[in-house]
XYZ file of C-alpha atoms in Angstrom:
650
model
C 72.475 113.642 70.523
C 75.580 112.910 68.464
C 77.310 109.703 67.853
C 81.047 108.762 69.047
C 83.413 109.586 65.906
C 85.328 106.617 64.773
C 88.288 106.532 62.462
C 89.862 103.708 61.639
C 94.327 103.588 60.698
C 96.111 101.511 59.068
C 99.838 101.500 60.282
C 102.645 100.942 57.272
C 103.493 97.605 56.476
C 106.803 95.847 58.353
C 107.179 92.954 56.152
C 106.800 92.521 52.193
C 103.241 91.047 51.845
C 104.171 87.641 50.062
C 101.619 86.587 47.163
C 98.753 84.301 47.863
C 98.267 85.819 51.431
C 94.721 87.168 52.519
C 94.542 91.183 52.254
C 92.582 94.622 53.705
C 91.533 96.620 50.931
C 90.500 100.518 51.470
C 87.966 101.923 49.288
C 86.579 105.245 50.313
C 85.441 104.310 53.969
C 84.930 100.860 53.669
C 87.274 98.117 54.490
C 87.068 94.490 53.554
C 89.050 91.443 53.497
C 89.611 89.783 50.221
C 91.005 86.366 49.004
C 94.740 85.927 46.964
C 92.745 85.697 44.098
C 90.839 89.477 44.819
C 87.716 88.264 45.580
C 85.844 89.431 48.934
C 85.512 87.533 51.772
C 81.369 87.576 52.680
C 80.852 88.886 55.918
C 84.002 90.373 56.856
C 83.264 94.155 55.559
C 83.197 97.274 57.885
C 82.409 100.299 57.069
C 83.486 103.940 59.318
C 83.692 107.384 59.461
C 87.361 107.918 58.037
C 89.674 105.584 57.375
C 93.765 106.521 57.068
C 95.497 104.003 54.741
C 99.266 103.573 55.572
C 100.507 106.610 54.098
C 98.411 108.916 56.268
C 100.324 111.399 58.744
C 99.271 112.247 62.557
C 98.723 115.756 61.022
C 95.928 114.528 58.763
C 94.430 112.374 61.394
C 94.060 115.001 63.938
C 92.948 117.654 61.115
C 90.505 115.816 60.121
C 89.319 113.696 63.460
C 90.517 115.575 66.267
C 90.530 119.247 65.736
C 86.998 119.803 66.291
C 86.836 117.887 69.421
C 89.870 120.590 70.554
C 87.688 123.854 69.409
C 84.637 122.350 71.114
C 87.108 121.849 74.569
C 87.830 125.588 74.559
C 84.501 126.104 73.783
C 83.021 124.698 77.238
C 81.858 120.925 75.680
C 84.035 117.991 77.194
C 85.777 115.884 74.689
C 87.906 112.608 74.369
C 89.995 110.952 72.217
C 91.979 107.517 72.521
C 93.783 105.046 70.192
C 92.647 101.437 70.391
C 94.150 98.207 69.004
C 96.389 95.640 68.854
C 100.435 95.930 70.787
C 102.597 97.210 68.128
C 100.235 98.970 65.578
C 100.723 102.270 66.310
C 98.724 103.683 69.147
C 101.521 105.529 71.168
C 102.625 107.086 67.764
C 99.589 108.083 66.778
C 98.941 109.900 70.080
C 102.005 111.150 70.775
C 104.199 111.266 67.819
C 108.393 112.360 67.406
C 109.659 115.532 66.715
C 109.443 114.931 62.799
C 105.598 113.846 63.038
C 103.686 115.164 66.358
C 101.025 113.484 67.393
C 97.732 114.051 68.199
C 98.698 115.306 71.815
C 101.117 117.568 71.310
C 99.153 119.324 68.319
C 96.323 119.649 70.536
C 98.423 121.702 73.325
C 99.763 124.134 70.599
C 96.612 124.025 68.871
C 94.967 124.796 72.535
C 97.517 127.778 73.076
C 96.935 129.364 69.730
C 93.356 129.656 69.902
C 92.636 131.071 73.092
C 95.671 134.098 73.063
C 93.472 134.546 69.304
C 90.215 134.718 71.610
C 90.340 138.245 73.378
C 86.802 138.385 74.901
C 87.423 135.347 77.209
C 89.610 134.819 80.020
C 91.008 131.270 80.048
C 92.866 129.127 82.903
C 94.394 126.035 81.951
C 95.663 123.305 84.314
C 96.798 119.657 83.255
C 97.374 116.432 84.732
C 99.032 113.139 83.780
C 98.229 109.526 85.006
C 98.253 105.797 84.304
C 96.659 103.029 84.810
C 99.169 99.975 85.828
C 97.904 96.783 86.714
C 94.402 98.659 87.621
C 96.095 100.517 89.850
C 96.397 104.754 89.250
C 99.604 106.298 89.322
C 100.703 109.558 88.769
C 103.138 110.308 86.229
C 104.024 114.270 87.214
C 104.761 112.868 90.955
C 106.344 109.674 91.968
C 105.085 109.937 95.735
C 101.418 109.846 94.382
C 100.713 105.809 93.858
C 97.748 104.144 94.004
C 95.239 107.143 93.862
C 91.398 106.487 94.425
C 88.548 107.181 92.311
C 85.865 109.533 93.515
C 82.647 111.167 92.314
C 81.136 114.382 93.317
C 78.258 116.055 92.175
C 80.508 119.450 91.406
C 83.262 117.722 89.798
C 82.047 114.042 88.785
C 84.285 111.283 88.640
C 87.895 112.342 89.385
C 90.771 110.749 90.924
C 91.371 112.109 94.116
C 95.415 113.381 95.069
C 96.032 113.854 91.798
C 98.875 116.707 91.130
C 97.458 119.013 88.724
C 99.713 122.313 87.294
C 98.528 125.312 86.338
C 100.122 126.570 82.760
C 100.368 128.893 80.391
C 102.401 127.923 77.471
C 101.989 124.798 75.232
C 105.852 124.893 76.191
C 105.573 124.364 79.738
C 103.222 121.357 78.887
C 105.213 119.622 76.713
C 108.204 119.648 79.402
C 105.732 117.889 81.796
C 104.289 115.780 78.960
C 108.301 114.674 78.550
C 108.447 113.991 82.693
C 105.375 112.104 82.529
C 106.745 109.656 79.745
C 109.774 109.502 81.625
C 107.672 107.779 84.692
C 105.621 105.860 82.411
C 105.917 101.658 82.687
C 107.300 100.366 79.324
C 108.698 96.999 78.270
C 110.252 94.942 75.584
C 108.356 92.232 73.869
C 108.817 90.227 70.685
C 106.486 92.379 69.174
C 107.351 95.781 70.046
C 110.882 97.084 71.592
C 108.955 99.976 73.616
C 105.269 98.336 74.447
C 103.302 99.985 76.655
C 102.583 98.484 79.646
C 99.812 100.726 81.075
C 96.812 102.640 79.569
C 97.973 106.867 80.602
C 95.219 109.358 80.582
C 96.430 112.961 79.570
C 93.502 115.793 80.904
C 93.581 119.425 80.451
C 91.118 121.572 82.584
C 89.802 124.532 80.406
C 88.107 127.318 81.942
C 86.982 130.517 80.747
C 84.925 133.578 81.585
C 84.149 136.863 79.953
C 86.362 139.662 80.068
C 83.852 142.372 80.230
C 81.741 140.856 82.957
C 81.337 142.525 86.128
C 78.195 140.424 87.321
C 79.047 138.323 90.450
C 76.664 135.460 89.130
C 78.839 135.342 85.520
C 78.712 131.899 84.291
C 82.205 129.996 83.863
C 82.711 127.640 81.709
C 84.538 124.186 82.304
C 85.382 121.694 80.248
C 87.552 118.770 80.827
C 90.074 117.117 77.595
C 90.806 113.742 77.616
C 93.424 112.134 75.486
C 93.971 108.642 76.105
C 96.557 106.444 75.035
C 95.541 102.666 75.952
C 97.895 99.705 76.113
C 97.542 97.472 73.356
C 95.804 93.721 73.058
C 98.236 90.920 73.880
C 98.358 87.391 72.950
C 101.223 85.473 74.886
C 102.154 83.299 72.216
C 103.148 86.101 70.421
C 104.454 88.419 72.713
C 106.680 85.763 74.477
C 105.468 87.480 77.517
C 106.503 86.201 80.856
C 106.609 87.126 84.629
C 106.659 90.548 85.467
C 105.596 90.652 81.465
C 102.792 88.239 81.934
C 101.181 89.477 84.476
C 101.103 93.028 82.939
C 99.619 91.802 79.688
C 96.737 89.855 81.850
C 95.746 93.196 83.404
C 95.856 94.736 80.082
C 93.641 92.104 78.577
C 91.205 92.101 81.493
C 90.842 96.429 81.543
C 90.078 95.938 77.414
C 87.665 93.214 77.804
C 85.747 95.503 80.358
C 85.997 98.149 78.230
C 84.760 95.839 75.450
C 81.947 94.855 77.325
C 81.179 98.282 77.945
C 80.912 99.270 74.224
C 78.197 95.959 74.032
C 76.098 97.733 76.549
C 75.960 101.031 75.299
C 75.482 100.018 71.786
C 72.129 98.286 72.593
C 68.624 100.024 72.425
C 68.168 102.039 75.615
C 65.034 99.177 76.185
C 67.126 96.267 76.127
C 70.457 97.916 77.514
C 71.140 96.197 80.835
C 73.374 96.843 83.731
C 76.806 98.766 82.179
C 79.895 97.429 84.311
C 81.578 101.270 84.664
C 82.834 100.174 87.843
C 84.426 96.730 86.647
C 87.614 98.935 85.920
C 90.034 101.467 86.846
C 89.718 102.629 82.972
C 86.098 102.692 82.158
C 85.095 104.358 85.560
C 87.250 107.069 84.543
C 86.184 107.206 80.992
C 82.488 106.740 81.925
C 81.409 110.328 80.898
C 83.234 110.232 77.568
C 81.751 106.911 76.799
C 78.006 107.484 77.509
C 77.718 110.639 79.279
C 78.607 114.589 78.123
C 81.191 114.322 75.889
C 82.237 114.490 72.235
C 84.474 111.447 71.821
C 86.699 110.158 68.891
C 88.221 106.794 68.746
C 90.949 106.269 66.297
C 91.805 102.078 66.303
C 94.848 101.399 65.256
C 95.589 98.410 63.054
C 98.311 95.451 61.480
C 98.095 94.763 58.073
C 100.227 91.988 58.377
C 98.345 88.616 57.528
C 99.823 86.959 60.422
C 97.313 89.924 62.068
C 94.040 89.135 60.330
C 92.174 87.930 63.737
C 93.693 90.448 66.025
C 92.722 93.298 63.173
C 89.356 91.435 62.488
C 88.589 91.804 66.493
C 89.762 95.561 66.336
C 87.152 96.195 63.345
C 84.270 94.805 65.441
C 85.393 96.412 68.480
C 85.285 99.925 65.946
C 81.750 98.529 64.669
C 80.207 98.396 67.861
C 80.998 101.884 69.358
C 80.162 103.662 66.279
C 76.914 103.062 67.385
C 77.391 104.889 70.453
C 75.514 108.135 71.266
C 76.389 111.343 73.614
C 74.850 114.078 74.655
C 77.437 117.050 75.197
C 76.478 119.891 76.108
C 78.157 123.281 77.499
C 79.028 123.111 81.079
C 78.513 126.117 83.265
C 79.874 126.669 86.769
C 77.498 129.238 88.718
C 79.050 129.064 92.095
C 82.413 129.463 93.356
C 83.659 125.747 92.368
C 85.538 127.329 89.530
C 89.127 127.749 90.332
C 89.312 130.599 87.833
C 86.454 132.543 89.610
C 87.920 132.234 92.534
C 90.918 133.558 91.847
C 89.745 135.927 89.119
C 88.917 138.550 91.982
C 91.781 138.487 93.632
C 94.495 139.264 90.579
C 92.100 141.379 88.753
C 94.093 144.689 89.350
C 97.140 142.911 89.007
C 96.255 142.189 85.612
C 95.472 145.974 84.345
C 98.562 147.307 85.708
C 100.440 144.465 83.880
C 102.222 147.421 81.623
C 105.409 148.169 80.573
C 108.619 146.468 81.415
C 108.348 144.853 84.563
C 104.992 142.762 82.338
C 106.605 139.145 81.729
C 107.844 139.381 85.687
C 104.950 139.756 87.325
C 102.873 137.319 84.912
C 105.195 134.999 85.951
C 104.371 136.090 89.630
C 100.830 135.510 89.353
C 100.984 131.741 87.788
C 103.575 131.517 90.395
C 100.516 132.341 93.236
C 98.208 130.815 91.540
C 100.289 127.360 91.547
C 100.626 127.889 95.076
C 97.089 128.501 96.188
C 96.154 125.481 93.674
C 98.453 123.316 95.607
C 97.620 124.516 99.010
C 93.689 123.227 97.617
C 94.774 120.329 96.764
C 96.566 120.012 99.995
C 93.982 120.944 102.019
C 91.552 118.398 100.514
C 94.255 115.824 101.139
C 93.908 116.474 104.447
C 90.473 116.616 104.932
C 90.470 113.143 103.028
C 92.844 111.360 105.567
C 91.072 113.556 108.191
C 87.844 112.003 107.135
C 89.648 108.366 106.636
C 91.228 108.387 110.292
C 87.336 109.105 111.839
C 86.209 106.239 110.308
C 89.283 104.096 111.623
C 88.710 105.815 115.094
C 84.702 104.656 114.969
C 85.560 101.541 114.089
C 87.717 101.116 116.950
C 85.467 102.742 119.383
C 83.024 100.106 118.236
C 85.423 97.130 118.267
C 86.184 98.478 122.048
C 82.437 98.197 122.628
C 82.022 94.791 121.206
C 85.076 93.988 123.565
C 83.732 95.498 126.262
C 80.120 93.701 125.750
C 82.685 90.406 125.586
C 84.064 91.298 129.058
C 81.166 91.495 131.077
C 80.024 88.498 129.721
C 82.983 87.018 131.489
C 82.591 88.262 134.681
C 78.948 87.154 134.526
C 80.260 83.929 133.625
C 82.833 83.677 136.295
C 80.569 84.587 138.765
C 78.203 81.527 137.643
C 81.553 79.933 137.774
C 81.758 80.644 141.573
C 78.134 79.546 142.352
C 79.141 76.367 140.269
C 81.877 75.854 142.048
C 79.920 76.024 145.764
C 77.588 73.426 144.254
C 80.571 71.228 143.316
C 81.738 71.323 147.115
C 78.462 70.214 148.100
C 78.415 67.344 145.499
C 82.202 66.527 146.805
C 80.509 66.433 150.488
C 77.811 64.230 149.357
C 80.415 62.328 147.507
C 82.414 61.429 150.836
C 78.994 60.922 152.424
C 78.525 58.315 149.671
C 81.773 56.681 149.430
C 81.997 56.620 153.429
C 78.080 54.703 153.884
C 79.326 52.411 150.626
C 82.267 51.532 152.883
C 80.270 51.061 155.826
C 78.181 48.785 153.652
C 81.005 46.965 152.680
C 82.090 46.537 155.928
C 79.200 45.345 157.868
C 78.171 42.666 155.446
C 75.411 40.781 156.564
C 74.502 42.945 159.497
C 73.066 45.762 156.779
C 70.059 47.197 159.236
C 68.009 48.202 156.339
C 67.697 46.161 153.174
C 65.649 47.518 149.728
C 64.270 43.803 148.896
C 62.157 41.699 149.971
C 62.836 38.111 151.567
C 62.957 35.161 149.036
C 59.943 33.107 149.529
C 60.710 29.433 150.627
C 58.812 27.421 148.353
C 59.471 27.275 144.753
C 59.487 24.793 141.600
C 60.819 26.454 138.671
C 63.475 29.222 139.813
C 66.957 27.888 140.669
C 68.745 29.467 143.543
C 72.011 31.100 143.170
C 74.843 28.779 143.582
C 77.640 30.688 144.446
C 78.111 28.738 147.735
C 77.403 25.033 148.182
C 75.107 23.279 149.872
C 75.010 21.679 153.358
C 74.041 18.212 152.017
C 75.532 15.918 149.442
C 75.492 16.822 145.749
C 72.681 15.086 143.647
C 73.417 12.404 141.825
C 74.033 13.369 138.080
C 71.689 10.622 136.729
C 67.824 11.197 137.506
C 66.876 9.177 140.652
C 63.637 8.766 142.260
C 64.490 11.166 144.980
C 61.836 14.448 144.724
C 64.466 17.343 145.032
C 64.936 20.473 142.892
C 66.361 18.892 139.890
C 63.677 16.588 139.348
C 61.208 19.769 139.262
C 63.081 21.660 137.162
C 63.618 18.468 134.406
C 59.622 17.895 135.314
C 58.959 21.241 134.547
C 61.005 21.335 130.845
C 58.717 18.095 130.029
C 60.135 15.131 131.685
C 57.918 12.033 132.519
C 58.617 9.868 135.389
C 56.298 7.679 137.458
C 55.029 10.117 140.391
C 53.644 7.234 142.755
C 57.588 5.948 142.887
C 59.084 9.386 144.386
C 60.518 9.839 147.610
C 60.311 13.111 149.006
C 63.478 14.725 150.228
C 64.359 14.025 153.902
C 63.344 16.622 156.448
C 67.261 17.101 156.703
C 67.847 17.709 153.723
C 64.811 20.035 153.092
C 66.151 21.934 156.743
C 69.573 22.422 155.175
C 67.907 23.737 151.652
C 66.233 25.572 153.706
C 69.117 27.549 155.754
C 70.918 27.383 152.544
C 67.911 29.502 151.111
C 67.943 32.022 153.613
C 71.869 32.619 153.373
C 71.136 32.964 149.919
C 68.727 36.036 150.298
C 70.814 37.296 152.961
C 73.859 37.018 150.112
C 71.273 39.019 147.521
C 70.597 41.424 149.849
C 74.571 42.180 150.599
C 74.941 41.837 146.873
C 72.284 44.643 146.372
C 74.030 47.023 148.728
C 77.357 46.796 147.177
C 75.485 47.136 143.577
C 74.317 50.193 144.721
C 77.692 51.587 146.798
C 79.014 50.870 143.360
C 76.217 52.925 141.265
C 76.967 55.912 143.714
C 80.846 55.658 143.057
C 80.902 55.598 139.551
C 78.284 58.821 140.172
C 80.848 60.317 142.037
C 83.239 59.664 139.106
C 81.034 61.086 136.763
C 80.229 64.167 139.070
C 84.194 64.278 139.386
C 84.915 64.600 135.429
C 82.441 67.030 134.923
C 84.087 69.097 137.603
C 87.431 68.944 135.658
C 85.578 69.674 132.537
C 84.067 72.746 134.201
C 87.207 73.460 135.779
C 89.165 72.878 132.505
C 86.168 75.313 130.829
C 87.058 77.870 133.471
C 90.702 77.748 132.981
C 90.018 78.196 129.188
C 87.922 81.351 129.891
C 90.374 83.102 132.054
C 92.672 82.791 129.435
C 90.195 84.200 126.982
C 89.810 86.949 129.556
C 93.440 88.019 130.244
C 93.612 87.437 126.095
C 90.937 90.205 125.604
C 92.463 92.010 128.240
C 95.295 92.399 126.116
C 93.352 93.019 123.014
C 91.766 95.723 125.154
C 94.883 96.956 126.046
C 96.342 97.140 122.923
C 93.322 98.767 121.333
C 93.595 101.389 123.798
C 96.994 101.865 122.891
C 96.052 102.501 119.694
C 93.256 104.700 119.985
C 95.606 106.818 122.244
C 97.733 106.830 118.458
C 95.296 107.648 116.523
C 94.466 110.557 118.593
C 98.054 111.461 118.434
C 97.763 111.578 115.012
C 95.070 113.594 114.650
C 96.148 115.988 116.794
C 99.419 116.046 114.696
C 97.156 116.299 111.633
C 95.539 119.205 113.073
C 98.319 120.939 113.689
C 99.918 120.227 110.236
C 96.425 121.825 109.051
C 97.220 124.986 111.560
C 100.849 125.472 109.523
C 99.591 125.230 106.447
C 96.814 127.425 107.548
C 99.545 129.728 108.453
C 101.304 129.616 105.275
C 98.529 130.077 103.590
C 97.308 133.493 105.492
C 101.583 134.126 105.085
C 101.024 133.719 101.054
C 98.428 135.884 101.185
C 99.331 138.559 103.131
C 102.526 138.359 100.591
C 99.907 138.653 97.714
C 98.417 141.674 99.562
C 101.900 143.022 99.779
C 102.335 142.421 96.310
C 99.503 144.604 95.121
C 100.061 147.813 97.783
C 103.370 147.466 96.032
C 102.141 147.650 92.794
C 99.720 149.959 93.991
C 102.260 152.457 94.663
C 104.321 151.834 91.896
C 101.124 152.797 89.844
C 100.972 155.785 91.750
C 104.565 156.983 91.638
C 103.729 156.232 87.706
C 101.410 158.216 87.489
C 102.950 161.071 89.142
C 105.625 160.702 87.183
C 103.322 160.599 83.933
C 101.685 163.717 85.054
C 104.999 165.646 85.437
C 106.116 164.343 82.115
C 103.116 166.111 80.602
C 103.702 168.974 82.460
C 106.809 169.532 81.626
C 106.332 168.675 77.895
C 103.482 171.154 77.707
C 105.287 173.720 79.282
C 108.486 172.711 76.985
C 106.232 173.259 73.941
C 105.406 176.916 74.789
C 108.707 177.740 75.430
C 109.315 176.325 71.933
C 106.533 178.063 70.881
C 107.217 181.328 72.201
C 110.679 181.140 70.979
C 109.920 179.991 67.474
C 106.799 183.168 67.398
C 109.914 185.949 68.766
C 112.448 185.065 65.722
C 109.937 185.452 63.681
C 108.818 188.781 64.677
């Protein structure tokens, strides 16, 4: 268990520091933040591991902070190293430098280089890549086509980013000319604070792998280690930077990565027992970094600050950022490769005799010859798993198709079940619409025969009654009472007797027997009127039935209409899917046959590489017959000489 290195650099100064302003002061490792006057500011002191004051080179820095992270690379230990800090303090300088002042990238390629051709036991393959990180989304700088790369994990090779174009080198030369292609791709911008900002965080990784020389054991271990050097974009703050549209949103993505990766550093600076959940996944950049930052890896932070006191919050944020991960630990540890995962050990077998009769003239050719192959078979790896990834993508687009067919299927023969309860429906509609006439036909018979109806529902009215008034709608065969209350007992007089009236009883006449006769017709007409009245009541109960029957036929029928579309539309959909599916298989069997040619080239490669060899093979041959007659000849030159030299003498 180790904890993360951190270094802390001051950049140089732009403006003339005007008296009475708050300052940084260095002493030793310590930095603190003191008044005009001198005297410290309580609270605001941080102490590091190194601190560079302005006058500090990138050749110090990495001597003194990076250097052994390099060694421990070649050694088989991951490592990582990134500058952190404010936009415009120095980050992109300090890890990558100008040709006066290299940074801390390009001395660790040469550095990288130098040690390993000094190592003579080991074998060593080196392979590099080049990426960024803009607006969390991965792009890679050493090939414009790749855009927009996922992140994967695998238990052989961990988090990576899958389709990532990776060369193999062998010169810190040939890295430096794809370093200078990746900048060249790179997302950069103009801001009031900085002329060149960077707008993206770019990850720089080196693969190192090495095995013994003098190993013939088919279970020899390999070692692999993975280099990161990271260059981060820089803290923002809008008022400052004037940053707007394109500008704008670039600095929020910026912001947002660094306050994940903030948040990060809180988590894994806790005690294990209290350390919650740690929100790796929250970001392009700390999923990526997640073994450097609390995994197997020896990690170095150099964060980059302002002097300036227009910078004291920014630099006062940076310091606490710088506090916090200091208190990080990692375990790194050697990492092994027993099976065939290694790309060195897989090739290793195959250009082994190439590489002891790589002799003589013909030496820098055929080295070239073999990175060439091994480039090749590299990319034609890289291919193939590019394949096999959109091989694997398009069989989960295909299942989820055959599935959506079966859900549309399911949905189909719901609809015919429906339209065949549709057709039963629509029999039992042409028996209510028979009824219906039945109905409106007797209702117009009803009408019709009036008083003649052979089968009334109600009873007959009774005759007598005192209290009930008949109905009125026709008038009645005698005179109209008088309005004023007379002495005559008729029904008036009952009904005013029955709501409390008082009259003398012994002084009323009863109605004549005329009268009483005609009340009484008048009475029966009446019920006979109720009865008709009854009869069309109910002929009018039945139509509106047969209205209401009738509008839930057109809502059925306007329900059926709506599910035929809904059929033909899923019809379509059906259709269509089919269609598509029929693609799809198109495409895979195009896939499959792009697999088959590079297949092909691939067996064509090798059977070149097998060419290669017989031709060396015999050219080691004819070498050595060639050797042999040298010797033969000079041995049998030397006797002559010999002989010759021993006759003058004599």
């Amino acid at each position: 268990m180790e904890k993360i290195s951190v270094a802390v650099r001051f950049r140089p100064s732009i403006a003339e520091e005007a008296a009475g302003e708050r300052q940084w002061r260095i002493e030793d490792n310590r930095i603190s933040l003191h008044r005009p006057l001198g005297t410290p500011i309580s609270g605001i002191s941080f102490a590091f591991d190194h601190v560079f004051e302005q006058s500090s080179t990138n050749a110090s820095v990495y001597d003194i902070l990076i250097k052994s992270i390099i060694h421990a690379a070649i050694n088989g230990f991951n490592g990582t190293a990134f500058a952190y800090g404010q936009t415009s303090s120095g980050k992109t300088f300090t890890m990558n430098g100008s040709q006066l002042d290299p940074g801390i990238i390009p001395q660790a390629v040469r550095d990288i280089f130098d040690t390993t051709h000094m190592i003579t036991d080991r074998e060593f393959l080196v392979r590099v890549s080049y990426m960024e990180i803009y607006n969390e989304e991965i792009n890679d700088l050493l090939s414009l086509g790749n855009q927009r790369l996922p992140v994967h994990e695998s238990l052989e090779r961990g988090v990576y980013v899958a389709g990532l174009r990776e060369e193999i080198v062998n010169s810190a030369d040939q890295v430096l000319e794809l370093i200078k292609l990746g900048e060249a791709n790179r997302h950069v911008g103009e801001t009031n604070m900085n002329v060149r900002s960077s707008r993206s965080h770019t990850i720089f990784r080196m693969v190192i792998e090495s095995s013994a020389k003098d190993s013939t054991s088919s279970v020899d271990a390999i070692r692999v280690s993975v280099l990161n050097l990271v260059d981060l974009a820089g803290s923002e703050r809008i008022a400052k930077t004037g940053a707007g549209g394109v500008r704008l949103k670039e600095g929020k993505h910026i912001n947002k990565s660094l306050m994940i990766l903030g948040n990060v550093i809180n988590k894994l600076s806790e005690n294990g027992k209290h350390r919650a959940h740690i929100p790796y996944r929250d970001s392009k950049l700390t999923r990526i970094l997640q073994p450097a930052l609390g995994g197997n890896a020896k990690t170095s932070i150099i964060c980059t600050v302002a002097p300036e006191e227009v910078h004291i919050e920014e630099t006062k944020g940076t310091l606490q950022f710088a506090s916090r991960a200091k208190r990080i630990t990692n375990c790194a540890q050697v990492n092994e490769v027993l099976t065939d995962a290694a790309l060195l050990k897989r090739q290793k077998q195959e250009i082994e005799e190439l590489r002891r009769k790589l002799q003589g003239q013909h030496s820098e050719v055929l080295e070239q010859v073999i990175l060439k192959q091994r480039n090749d078979m590299h990319k034609s790896e890289l291919e193939r798993e590019k394949l096999a990834m959109e091989l694997q993508e398009e069989r989960k687009s295909r299942q989820a198709l055959e599935h959506h067919m079966g859900e549309q299927q399911r949905r189909i023969d719901y609809l015919n079940e429906l339209l065949a309860s549709n057709d039963a429906r629509k029999l039992v509609q042409g028996t209510i619409h028979t009824h219906s006439s039945y109905e409106e036909m007797s209702s117009r018979n009803c009408m019709s025969q009036g008083n003649t109806f052979t089968t009334p529902i109600f009873k007959a009215m009774p005759d007598q009654f005192v209290v009930k008034r008949s109905n009125h709608s026709k008038a009645f065969d005698s005179s109209p009472l008088p309005e004023n209350f007379t002495n005559t007992a008729n029904e008036d007089l009952w009904l005013q007797l029955n709501k409390g009236f008082r009259t003398d009883l012994d002084a009323l006449q009863m109605t004549p027997n005329v009268r009483y006769r005609a009340a009484q017709s008048n009475d029966t007409s009446i019920g006979t009127d109720l009865e008709e009245w009854n009869t069309k009541e109910r002929c009018l109960n039945l139509a509106s039935e047969c209205k209401l029957h009738a509008l839930q036929v057109d809502a059925l029928k306007e329900q059926y209409d709506m599910l035929e579309r809904k059929y033909s539309q899923l019809r379509e959909e059906n259709s269509s899917l089919v269609q598509t599916l029929s693609n799809s298989n198109h495409d895979v069997v195009v896939l499959k046959a792009q697999k088959d040619e590079l297949q092909k080239d691939l067996n064509y490669e090798r059977e070149k590489m097998r060419d290669l060899k017989e031709e060396i093979r015999l050219f080691g041959l004819v070498f050595a017959e060639r050797e042999c007659l040298l010797n033969s000849l000079y041995s049998k030159s030397k006797t002559m000489i010999e002989n010759f030299s021993s006759s003058q003498i004599i």
